[in-house]
Amino acid sequence: MFDTIAVIGAGNGGKASAADLALQGKRVRLFELPEYAGNLEAVAQSRRLIATGAVAGEAELERATTDLEAAISGAELLLVCTQAPAHDRVARILAPLVRPEQVVVLSPGSTGGTLHFANVFRQMGVERLPILVELSTLPYGCRASGESVRVFVKVGRVKYGVLPGRETERIGPALEALYPGFVRSESVLEAGLNNGNPVIHPAVTLLNAARIEKEGAAMYFYRDGVSPAVARAIEALDGERMAILRTLGYPAQPEPLTCVQQGYATASGYLECYSQGPGFIDFRSPDTLDHRYLHEDIGMGLLFYTSLGRLLGVPTPLSDAFVTMGSALSGIDYRARNARSLDSLGLSGMTVEALKEYLQSGVLPPGA
């Protein structure tokens, strides 16, 4: 079903995805936004990626381009591998080009990305929406430079959801053939709430803010940044995430257990998982707070938790506090920006029952 694949975004995740899928024998096109064309400089002529680690081999690409139409024309699967702040831009440039028979996968969806794409597509007059798929996490722990990709971990468990959910049975087998570690969710919202980044990154970043700004990459983000107190903050945020899932009627499990199943860690305690997990210990810290750990994981992820919490009657005191603190440290009012909430996704005013029906049907209720 998916023989020709367009990978949108040529950063770490995009290059790892392109290499892995090409090594599986797929025809892969790698696209990057023109202003980031430098990400393609090393591969534009050679059309190859050299992968080492958990994915290994020399991968041949069909093309590497900054022409979106050329990248997606004739592709059955569009794999969006960008950070969440780029989702709005990508959705808007895709809207005039995407075909209803194509499948758009957000890798990852960053808790609600598919809902944002659907909202933008409708705003821009797309009459028949493509099937949208949200991954809970990027399927790789990886770093890329030029034509080289180092894959530390190929994730062993990735929850995914489909919008509309009723299409899961039809397209699930083809997705699972690409990634045997894929696990079906009832909806894109369930999959998105299994994204652990809003639970992990904000606590480590905000509680180590001075050290990050002073030491930068001299600090190991997880190994040095997760102490017993930081682990307790992660656990408290994780409790709020799981309470939201359970109130929606979805299964929930602690994030460290997921990390063990994914291959990042060998221990499921909050401290041991992140400070000692083999898939975490070698990651260096950013050298600035102007980073996706705030803009994406707080300004979108935790903000969405608080929005869902209000709808469901689930208290989210620590998520609220981290949104406030993150806004103060970044100088960006994340609540005023409102990048990801039920309101920004065009879903405000829905009951829980109406929201869950929409997730299955893909059809908004009258007046929404």
Coordinates of C-alpha atoms in Angstrom, one line a residue, residues 93-297:
I93 CA 1.5 24.6 2.4
L94 CA 0.2 21.0 2.1
A95 CA -3.5 22.0 1.9
P96 CA -3.6 23.1 -1.8
L97 CA -1.6 20.0 -2.8
V98 CA -2.7 17.0 -0.7
R99 CA -5.0 14.4 -2.2
P100 CA -7.8 12.7 -0.3
E101 CA -6.3 9.2 -1.1
Q102 CA -3.0 10.1 0.5
V103 CA -2.2 9.2 4.1
V104 CA -0.5 11.9 6.2
V105 CA 1.4 10.6 9.2
L106 CA 2.7 13.0 11.8
S107 CA 5.9 11.6 13.2
P108 CA 5.5 12.6 16.0
G109 CA 2.1 14.3 16.4
S110 CA 3.3 16.1 19.5
T111 CA -0.1 15.7 21.3
G112 CA -2.8 17.0 19.0
G113 CA -0.9 17.6 15.7
T114 CA -3.3 15.7 13.6
L115 CA -6.2 17.7 15.1
H116 CA -4.4 20.9 14.1
F117 CA -3.8 19.6 10.6
A118 CA -7.5 18.7 10.2
N119 CA -8.5 22.2 11.4
V120 CA -6.2 24.0 9.1
F121 CA -7.2 21.8 6.1
R122 CA -10.9 22.7 6.7
Q123 CA -10.1 26.4 7.1
M124 CA -8.3 26.3 3.8
G125 CA -11.1 24.7 1.9
V126 CA -10.0 21.1 1.7
E127 CA -13.3 19.4 0.9
R128 CA -12.2 15.7 1.4
L129 CA -9.6 15.4 4.1
P130 CA -6.8 12.8 3.8
I131 CA -6.5 10.2 6.5
L132 CA -4.4 11.6 9.3
V133 CA -2.2 9.5 11.6
E134 CA -0.6 10.6 14.8
L135 CA 2.4 8.8 16.3
S136 CA 3.0 9.1 20.0
T137 CA 6.7 9.5 19.5
L138 CA 9.4 9.6 16.8
P139 CA 10.3 6.0 16.1
Y140 CA 14.0 6.7 16.5
G141 CA 16.4 8.2 19.0
C142 CA 18.8 9.7 16.5
R143 CA 21.1 12.5 15.4
A144 CA 22.0 13.5 11.8
S145 CA 24.7 15.6 10.2
G146 CA 25.1 15.9 6.5
E147 CA 24.4 12.6 4.9
S148 CA 25.2 10.7 8.1
V149 CA 22.5 9.4 10.5
R150 CA 23.3 7.8 13.8
V151 CA 20.3 5.9 15.2
F152 CA 20.8 5.2 18.9
V153 CA 17.5 3.5 19.4
K154 CA 14.8 2.2 17.0
V155 CA 11.8 2.5 19.3
G156 CA 10.2 -0.8 20.1
R157 CA 6.7 0.5 21.0
V158 CA 5.0 3.4 19.3
K159 CA 1.3 4.1 19.8
Y160 CA -0.5 5.5 16.8
G161 CA -4.0 6.8 16.2
V162 CA -6.0 7.4 13.0
L163 CA -8.3 10.3 12.2
P164 CA -11.0 9.1 11.6
G165 CA -10.6 6.3 14.0
R166 CA -13.0 4.1 11.9
E167 CA -10.2 3.8 9.3
T168 CA -7.8 2.1 11.6
E169 CA -8.6 -1.4 10.6
R170 CA -8.2 -0.6 6.9
I171 CA -4.8 1.2 7.0
G172 CA -3.4 -0.3 10.2
P173 CA -1.8 -3.4 8.6
A174 CA 0.2 -1.4 6.1
L175 CA 1.5 1.0 8.8
E176 CA 2.4 -1.9 11.0
A177 CA 4.3 -3.5 8.1
L178 CA 6.6 -0.5 8.0
Y179 CA 7.0 -0.4 11.7
P180 CA 6.4 -3.7 13.6
G181 CA 6.5 -1.8 16.9
F182 CA 3.4 0.2 16.1
V183 CA 0.5 -0.3 18.6
R184 CA -3.0 0.8 17.7
S185 CA -4.8 3.4 19.8
E186 CA -8.6 4.0 19.8
S187 CA -8.0 7.6 18.6
V188 CA -5.4 10.2 17.7
L189 CA -6.0 11.8 21.1
E190 CA -5.1 8.6 22.9
A191 CA -2.0 8.3 20.8
G192 CA -1.1 11.9 21.4
L193 CA -1.5 11.6 25.2
N194 CA 1.1 8.8 25.1
N195 CA 3.7 11.3 24.0
G196 CA 6.0 11.5 27.0
N197 CA 7.9 14.6 26.0
P198 CA 5.6 17.1 27.9
V199 CA 6.1 15.1 31.0
I200 CA 9.8 14.8 30.8
H201 CA 11.4 17.7 29.0
P202 CA 9.8 20.6 30.9
A203 CA 10.7 19.3 34.3
V204 CA 14.3 18.7 33.4
T205 CA 14.7 22.0 31.5
L206 CA 13.0 24.4 34.0
L207 CA 14.6 22.8 37.1
N208 CA 18.0 23.0 35.5
A209 CA 17.6 26.4 33.7
A210 CA 20.6 28.1 35.1
R211 CA 22.8 25.1 34.4
I212 CA 21.6 24.8 30.8
E213 CA 22.3 28.5 30.2
K214 CA 25.7 28.4 31.8
E215 CA 27.0 24.9 30.7
G216 CA 25.1 24.1 27.6
A217 CA 26.3 20.9 25.9
A218 CA 28.8 20.3 28.7
M219 CA 25.8 19.0 30.6
Y220 CA 24.3 15.6 29.9
F221 CA 20.6 16.5 29.8
Y222 CA 19.2 13.4 31.4
R223 CA 22.2 11.9 33.3
D224 CA 23.0 15.2 35.0
G225 CA 19.6 16.8 34.9
V226 CA 17.4 14.2 36.6
S227 CA 17.9 14.1 40.3
P228 CA 15.5 12.6 42.9
A229 CA 13.5 15.9 43.1
V230 CA 13.3 16.3 39.3
A231 CA 12.2 12.7 39.0
R232 CA 9.4 13.5 41.5
A233 CA 8.3 16.4 39.3
I234 CA 8.2 14.2 36.2
E235 CA 6.2 11.7 38.2
A236 CA 3.6 14.3 39.2
L237 CA 3.2 15.6 35.6
D238 CA 2.9 12.0 34.5
G239 CA 0.1 11.5 37.0
E240 CA -1.9 14.4 35.5
R241 CA -1.4 12.9 32.0
M242 CA -2.6 9.5 33.1
A243 CA -5.6 11.0 34.9
I244 CA -6.7 12.7 31.6
L245 CA -6.3 9.4 29.7
R246 CA -8.3 7.4 32.2
T247 CA -11.1 10.0 32.4
L248 CA -11.4 9.8 28.6
G249 CA -11.8 6.0 29.0
Y250 CA -8.3 5.2 27.5
P251 CA -5.7 2.9 29.1
A252 CA -2.8 4.6 30.8
Q253 CA 0.6 3.4 32.0
P254 CA 3.5 5.2 33.6
E255 CA 5.9 6.8 31.1
P256 CA 9.0 5.0 32.4
L257 CA 7.4 1.7 31.7
T258 CA 6.8 2.9 28.1
C259 CA 10.4 3.9 27.9
V260 CA 11.4 0.3 28.9
Q261 CA 9.1 -1.1 26.2
Q262 CA 10.5 1.3 23.7
G263 CA 14.1 0.4 24.4
Y264 CA 15.3 3.6 25.9
A265 CA 15.6 2.3 29.5
T266 CA 16.0 -0.9 31.5
A267 CA 14.4 0.3 34.8
S268 CA 10.9 1.6 35.2
G269 CA 11.5 3.9 38.2
Y270 CA 11.3 7.6 37.4
L271 CA 14.8 8.4 38.6
E272 CA 16.6 5.3 37.3
C273 CA 14.8 5.4 33.9
Y274 CA 15.9 8.9 32.9
S275 CA 19.2 9.3 34.7
Q276 CA 20.5 5.8 33.8
G277 CA 18.6 4.6 30.8
P278 CA 20.9 3.5 27.9
G279 CA 18.9 5.4 25.4
F280 CA 19.0 8.7 27.5
I281 CA 22.4 8.9 29.1
D282 CA 24.4 10.2 26.1
F283 CA 22.1 13.1 25.1
R284 CA 23.6 16.5 25.6
S285 CA 21.8 19.5 26.9
P286 CA 20.7 22.4 24.7
D287 CA 22.6 25.6 25.4
T288 CA 19.6 27.9 25.4
L289 CA 16.0 28.0 26.7
D290 CA 14.9 29.2 23.3
H291 CA 14.2 25.5 22.5
R292 CA 11.4 23.1 21.6
Y293 CA 11.6 21.7 25.2
L294 CA 9.8 24.9 26.1
H295 CA 8.0 26.1 23.0
E296 CA 6.6 22.7 22.0
D297 CA 6.5 20.6 25.2

